[in-house]
Amino acid sequence: GKSVTLYGMANCSYEVALDQTTQSFNATNGTLFQSETINEQMHEITLIPHPADGNMIAFDRADITRSHISQDG
C-alpha cells in the first residue's frame, strides 16, 4: 500500500494538512498522523501545532511507503 505516518508527541492540539485536506487532533504520544489511502504521486504535508503556555509538540520522523512494483514481468 501507499501510506504516510508522522511520529512524535504533542501535549497540545494540532492540525495536519495533507494536500488540501486539514484534520484536527488532540494531544498524543507516538503516532501523530497516519494516512493509508494516498495516491502514489507528489504530496504536501504540513504539521501545524497549537500550543498554549508550557505546551509543545515534538516531531520525530515520517515513514513513507509505496507499493512494490514487481520486476518479474
mmCIF file of N, CA and C in Angstrom:
data_model
loop_
_atom_site.group_PDB
_atom_site.id
_atom_site.type_symbol
_atom_site.label_atom_id
_atom_site.label_comp_id
_atom_site.label_asym_id
_atom_site.label_seq_id
_atom_site.Cartn_x
_atom_site.Cartn_y
_atom_site.Cartn_z
ATOM 1 N N GLY A 1 0.809 -1.193 0.000
ATOM 2 C CA GLY A 1 0.000 0.000 0.000
ATOM 3 C C GLY A 1 0.842 1.242 0.000
ATOM 4 N N LYS A 2 0.202 2.349 -0.098
ATOM 5 C CA LYS A 2 0.859 3.650 -0.084
ATOM 6 C C LYS A 2 0.387 4.384 1.158
ATOM 7 N N SER A 3 1.333 4.796 2.005
ATOM 8 C CA SER A 3 0.935 5.442 3.255
ATOM 9 C C SER A 3 1.988 6.419 3.731
ATOM 10 N N VAL A 4 1.572 7.291 4.650
ATOM 11 C CA VAL A 4 2.479 8.192 5.351
ATOM 12 C C VAL A 4 2.072 8.186 6.819
ATOM 13 N N THR A 5 3.069 8.114 7.703
ATOM 14 C CA THR A 5 2.838 8.144 9.137
ATOM 15 C C THR A 5 3.806 9.139 9.759
ATOM 16 N N LEU A 6 3.281 10.051 10.581
ATOM 17 C CA LEU A 6 4.101 11.008 11.308
ATOM 18 C C LEU A 6 4.187 10.559 12.760
ATOM 19 N N TYR A 7 5.404 10.546 13.310
ATOM 20 C CA TYR A 7 5.624 10.120 14.694
ATOM 21 C C TYR A 7 6.161 11.275 15.529
ATOM 22 N N GLY A 8 5.791 11.282 16.790
ATOM 23 C CA GLY A 8 6.277 12.288 17.718
ATOM 24 C C GLY A 8 5.381 12.335 18.936
ATOM 25 N N MET A 9 5.371 13.475 19.608
ATOM 26 C CA MET A 9 4.484 13.661 20.750
ATOM 27 C C MET A 9 3.994 15.096 20.769
ATOM 28 N N ALA A 10 2.794 15.259 21.303
ATOM 29 C CA ALA A 10 2.207 16.592 21.423
ATOM 30 C C ALA A 10 1.381 16.630 22.702
ATOM 31 N N ASN A 11 1.600 17.656 23.521
ATOM 32 C CA ASN A 11 0.722 17.858 24.671
ATOM 33 C C ASN A 11 -0.165 19.066 24.434
ATOM 34 N N CYS A 12 -0.449 19.290 23.165
ATOM 35 C CA CYS A 12 -1.344 20.364 22.737
ATOM 36 C C CYS A 12 -2.128 19.875 21.518
ATOM 37 N N SER A 13 -3.117 20.620 21.136
ATOM 38 C CA SER A 13 -3.836 20.272 19.908
ATOM 39 C C SER A 13 -2.976 20.663 18.707
ATOM 40 N N TYR A 14 -3.269 20.040 17.570
ATOM 41 C CA TYR A 14 -2.517 20.328 16.351
ATOM 42 C C TYR A 14 -3.356 19.935 15.148
ATOM 43 N N GLU A 15 -2.924 20.379 13.993
ATOM 44 C CA GLU A 15 -3.566 20.024 12.734
ATOM 45 C C GLU A 15 -2.522 19.432 11.800
ATOM 46 N N VAL A 16 -2.988 18.571 10.922
ATOM 47 C CA VAL A 16 -2.147 18.045 9.858
ATOM 48 C C VAL A 16 -2.885 18.308 8.550
ATOM 49 N N ALA A 17 -2.188 18.983 7.635
ATOM 50 C CA ALA A 17 -2.744 19.243 6.309
ATOM 51 C C ALA A 17 -2.032 18.334 5.316
ATOM 52 N N LEU A 18 -2.786 17.485 4.655
ATOM 53 C CA LEU A 18 -2.263 16.620 3.597
ATOM 54 C C LEU A 18 -2.890 17.100 2.302
ATOM 55 N N ASP A 19 -2.046 17.697 1.463
ATOM 56 C CA ASP A 19 -2.510 18.381 0.262
ATOM 57 C C ASP A 19 -3.510 19.466 0.667
ATOM 58 N N GLN A 20 -4.734 19.408 0.284
ATOM 59 C CA GLN A 20 -5.702 20.463 0.606
ATOM 60 C C GLN A 20 -6.671 20.074 1.717
ATOM 61 N N THR A 21 -6.428 18.958 2.402
ATOM 62 C CA THR A 21 -7.334 18.476 3.442
ATOM 63 C C THR A 21 -6.662 18.590 4.805
ATOM 64 N N THR A 22 -7.323 19.295 5.740
ATOM 65 C CA THR A 22 -6.780 19.503 7.078
ATOM 66 C C THR A 22 -7.618 18.745 8.097
ATOM 67 N N GLN A 23 -6.922 18.046 9.020
ATOM 68 C CA GLN A 23 -7.576 17.334 10.112
ATOM 69 C C GLN A 23 -7.036 17.871 11.429
ATOM 70 N N SER A 24 -7.893 17.931 12.458
ATOM 71 C CA SER A 24 -7.504 18.393 13.792
ATOM 72 C C SER A 24 -7.332 17.205 14.721
ATOM 73 N N PHE A 25 -6.365 17.328 15.643
ATOM 74 C CA PHE A 25 -6.059 16.257 16.589
ATOM 75 C C PHE A 25 -5.822 16.836 17.971
ATOM 76 N N ASN A 26 -6.014 16.002 18.993
ATOM 77 C CA ASN A 26 -5.715 16.369 20.372
ATOM 78 C C ASN A 26 -4.352 15.815 20.752
ATOM 79 N N ALA A 27 -3.900 16.138 21.950
ATOM 80 C CA ALA A 27 -2.602 15.681 22.449
ATOM 81 C C ALA A 27 -2.457 14.170 22.299
ATOM 82 N N THR A 28 -1.242 13.730 21.961
ATOM 83 C CA THR A 28 -0.969 12.310 21.770
ATOM 84 C C THR A 28 0.516 12.038 21.918
ATOM 85 N N ASN A 29 0.867 10.782 22.045
ATOM 86 C CA ASN A 29 2.266 10.370 22.112
ATOM 87 C C ASN A 29 2.428 9.139 21.238
ATOM 88 N N GLY A 30 3.317 9.199 20.269
ATOM 89 C CA GLY A 30 3.535 8.072 19.364
ATOM 90 C C GLY A 30 3.210 8.442 17.936
ATOM 91 N N THR A 31 2.037 8.046 17.480
ATOM 92 C CA THR A 31 1.614 8.341 16.111
ATOM 93 C C THR A 31 0.827 9.643 16.100
ATOM 94 N N LEU A 32 1.368 10.649 15.431
ATOM 95 C CA LEU A 32 0.685 11.934 15.310
ATOM 96 C C LEU A 32 -0.360 11.902 14.196
ATOM 97 N N PHE A 33 -0.060 11.179 13.121
ATOM 98 C CA PHE A 33 -0.944 11.165 11.947
ATOM 99 C C PHE A 33 -0.617 9.944 11.108
ATOM 100 N N GLN A 34 -1.659 9.386 10.485
ATOM 101 C CA GLN A 34 -1.451 8.274 9.557
ATOM 102 C C GLN A 34 -2.501 8.322 8.461
ATOM 103 N N SER A 35 -2.063 8.142 7.236
ATOM 104 C CA SER A 35 -2.963 8.004 6.099
ATOM 105 C C SER A 35 -2.479 6.825 5.270
ATOM 106 N N GLU A 36 -3.378 5.885 5.016
ATOM 107 C CA GLU A 36 -3.037 4.707 4.222
ATOM 108 C C GLU A 36 -3.755 4.699 2.880
ATOM 109 N N THR A 37 -4.276 5.840 2.492
ATOM 110 C CA THR A 37 -5.091 5.896 1.275
ATOM 111 C C THR A 37 -4.607 6.964 0.300
ATOM 112 N N ILE A 38 -3.307 7.232 0.287
ATOM 113 C CA ILE A 38 -2.816 8.275 -0.609
ATOM 114 C C ILE A 38 -2.382 7.665 -1.946
ATOM 115 N N ASN A 39 -2.528 8.448 -2.986
ATOM 116 C CA ASN A 39 -2.085 8.026 -4.314
ATOM 117 C C ASN A 39 -0.576 8.165 -4.404
ATOM 118 N N GLU A 40 0.032 7.374 -5.251
ATOM 119 C CA GLU A 40 1.479 7.433 -5.441
ATOM 120 C C GLU A 40 1.802 8.578 -6.387
ATOM 121 N N GLN A 41 2.064 9.746 -5.797
ATOM 122 C CA GLN A 41 2.395 10.968 -6.526
ATOM 123 C C GLN A 41 2.976 11.946 -5.513
ATOM 124 N N MET A 42 3.330 13.131 -5.930
ATOM 125 C CA MET A 42 3.857 14.152 -5.023
ATOM 126 C C MET A 42 2.736 14.646 -4.106
ATOM 127 N N HIS A 43 3.064 14.836 -2.809
ATOM 128 C CA HIS A 43 2.116 15.333 -1.827
ATOM 129 C C HIS A 43 2.788 16.398 -0.972
ATOM 130 N N GLU A 44 1.977 17.247 -0.385
ATOM 131 C CA GLU A 44 2.456 18.231 0.576
ATOM 132 C C GLU A 44 1.794 17.941 1.912
ATOM 133 N N ILE A 45 2.607 17.799 2.960
ATOM 134 C CA ILE A 45 2.070 17.541 4.298
ATOM 135 C C ILE A 45 2.641 18.595 5.242
ATOM 136 N N THR A 46 1.750 19.163 6.068
ATOM 137 C CA THR A 46 2.134 20.232 6.988
ATOM 138 C C THR A 46 1.621 19.905 8.377
ATOM 139 N N LEU A 47 2.492 20.022 9.367
ATOM 140 C CA LEU A 47 2.142 19.821 10.768
ATOM 141 C C LEU A 47 2.025 21.193 11.413
ATOM 142 N N ILE A 48 0.828 21.501 11.962
ATOM 143 C CA ILE A 48 0.526 22.833 12.486
ATOM 144 C C ILE A 48 0.181 22.728 13.971
ATOM 145 N N PRO A 49 1.120 23.054 14.872
ATOM 146 C CA PRO A 49 0.842 22.971 16.306
ATOM 147 C C PRO A 49 0.040 24.163 16.800
ATOM 148 N N HIS A 50 -0.731 23.933 17.865
ATOM 149 C CA HIS A 50 -1.494 24.999 18.525
ATOM 150 C C HIS A 50 -1.178 24.957 20.025
ATOM 151 N N PRO A 51 0.079 25.279 20.396
ATOM 152 C CA PRO A 51 0.465 25.170 21.797
ATOM 153 C C PRO A 51 -0.046 26.341 22.634
ATOM 154 N N ALA A 52 -0.419 26.034 23.860
ATOM 155 C CA ALA A 52 -0.717 27.059 24.857
ATOM 156 C C ALA A 52 0.552 27.209 25.702
ATOM 157 N N ASP A 53 0.531 28.056 26.703
ATOM 158 C CA ASP A 53 1.697 28.258 27.568
ATOM 159 C C ASP A 53 2.179 26.943 28.157
ATOM 160 N N GLY A 54 3.455 26.639 27.971
ATOM 161 C CA GLY A 54 4.041 25.437 28.532
ATOM 162 C C GLY A 54 3.804 24.177 27.719
ATOM 163 N N ASN A 55 3.039 24.254 26.651
ATOM 164 C CA ASN A 55 2.780 23.085 25.813
ATOM 165 C C ASN A 55 3.763 23.061 24.658
ATOM 166 N N MET A 56 3.902 21.876 24.061
ATOM 167 C CA MET A 56 4.812 21.751 22.929
ATOM 168 C C MET A 56 4.433 20.568 22.053
ATOM 169 N N ILE A 57 5.091 20.519 20.911
ATOM 170 C CA ILE A 57 4.974 19.382 20.012
ATOM 171 C C ILE A 57 6.385 19.009 19.590
ATOM 172 N N ALA A 58 6.662 17.716 19.528
ATOM 173 C CA ALA A 58 7.981 17.236 19.113
ATOM 174 C C ALA A 58 7.791 16.264 17.960
ATOM 175 N N PHE A 59 8.330 16.611 16.813
ATOM 176 C CA PHE A 59 8.250 15.764 15.631
ATOM 177 C C PHE A 59 9.462 14.847 15.609
ATOM 178 N N ASP A 60 9.233 13.536 15.499
ATOM 179 C CA ASP A 60 10.319 12.565 15.483
ATOM 180 C C ASP A 60 10.699 12.186 14.057
ATOM 181 N N ARG A 61 9.715 11.670 13.300
ATOM 182 C CA ARG A 61 10.034 11.221 11.943
ATOM 183 C C ARG A 61 8.762 10.992 11.134
ATOM 184 N N ALA A 62 8.955 10.846 9.832
ATOM 185 C CA ALA A 62 7.875 10.471 8.921
ATOM 186 C C ALA A 62 8.279 9.180 8.223
ATOM 187 N N ASP A 63 7.400 8.196 8.215
ATOM 188 C CA ASP A 63 7.600 6.974 7.453
ATOM 189 C C ASP A 63 6.688 7.021 6.237
ATOM 190 N N ILE A 64 7.278 6.808 5.081
ATOM 191 C CA ILE A 64 6.533 6.869 3.813
ATOM 192 C C ILE A 64 6.724 5.538 3.111
ATOM 193 N N THR A 65 5.617 4.908 2.714
ATOM 194 C CA THR A 65 5.703 3.645 1.987
ATOM 195 C C THR A 65 5.023 3.791 0.640
ATOM 196 N N ARG A 66 5.395 2.921 -0.252
ATOM 197 C CA ARG A 66 4.744 2.871 -1.566
ATOM 198 C C ARG A 66 4.619 1.427 -1.993
ATOM 199 N N SER A 67 3.797 1.193 -2.978
ATOM 200 C CA SER A 67 3.596 -0.159 -3.485
ATOM 201 C C SER A 67 4.867 -0.686 -4.113
ATOM 202 N N HIS A 68 5.105 -1.971 -3.919
ATOM 203 C CA HIS A 68 6.234 -2.618 -4.565
ATOM 204 C C HIS A 68 5.834 -2.985 -5.993
ATOM 205 N N ILE A 69 6.650 -2.617 -6.923
ATOM 206 C CA ILE A 69 6.386 -2.951 -8.323
ATOM 207 C C ILE A 69 7.299 -4.112 -8.711
ATOM 208 N N SER A 70 6.693 -5.215 -9.095
ATOM 209 C CA SER A 70 7.446 -6.407 -9.449
ATOM 210 C C SER A 70 8.220 -6.197 -10.755
ATOM 211 N N GLN A 71 9.458 -6.660 -10.791
ATOM 212 C CA GLN A 71 10.289 -6.584 -11.989
ATOM 213 C C GLN A 71 10.253 -7.897 -12.766
ATOM 214 N N ASP A 72 9.374 -8.820 -12.341
ATOM 215 C CA ASP A 72 9.339 -10.158 -12.937
ATOM 216 C C ASP A 72 8.609 -10.222 -14.272
ATOM 217 N N GLY A 73 8.029 -9.112 -14.697
ATOM 218 C CA GLY A 73 7.346 -9.083 -15.989
ATOM 219 C C GLY A 73 5.979 -9.568 -15.875
#
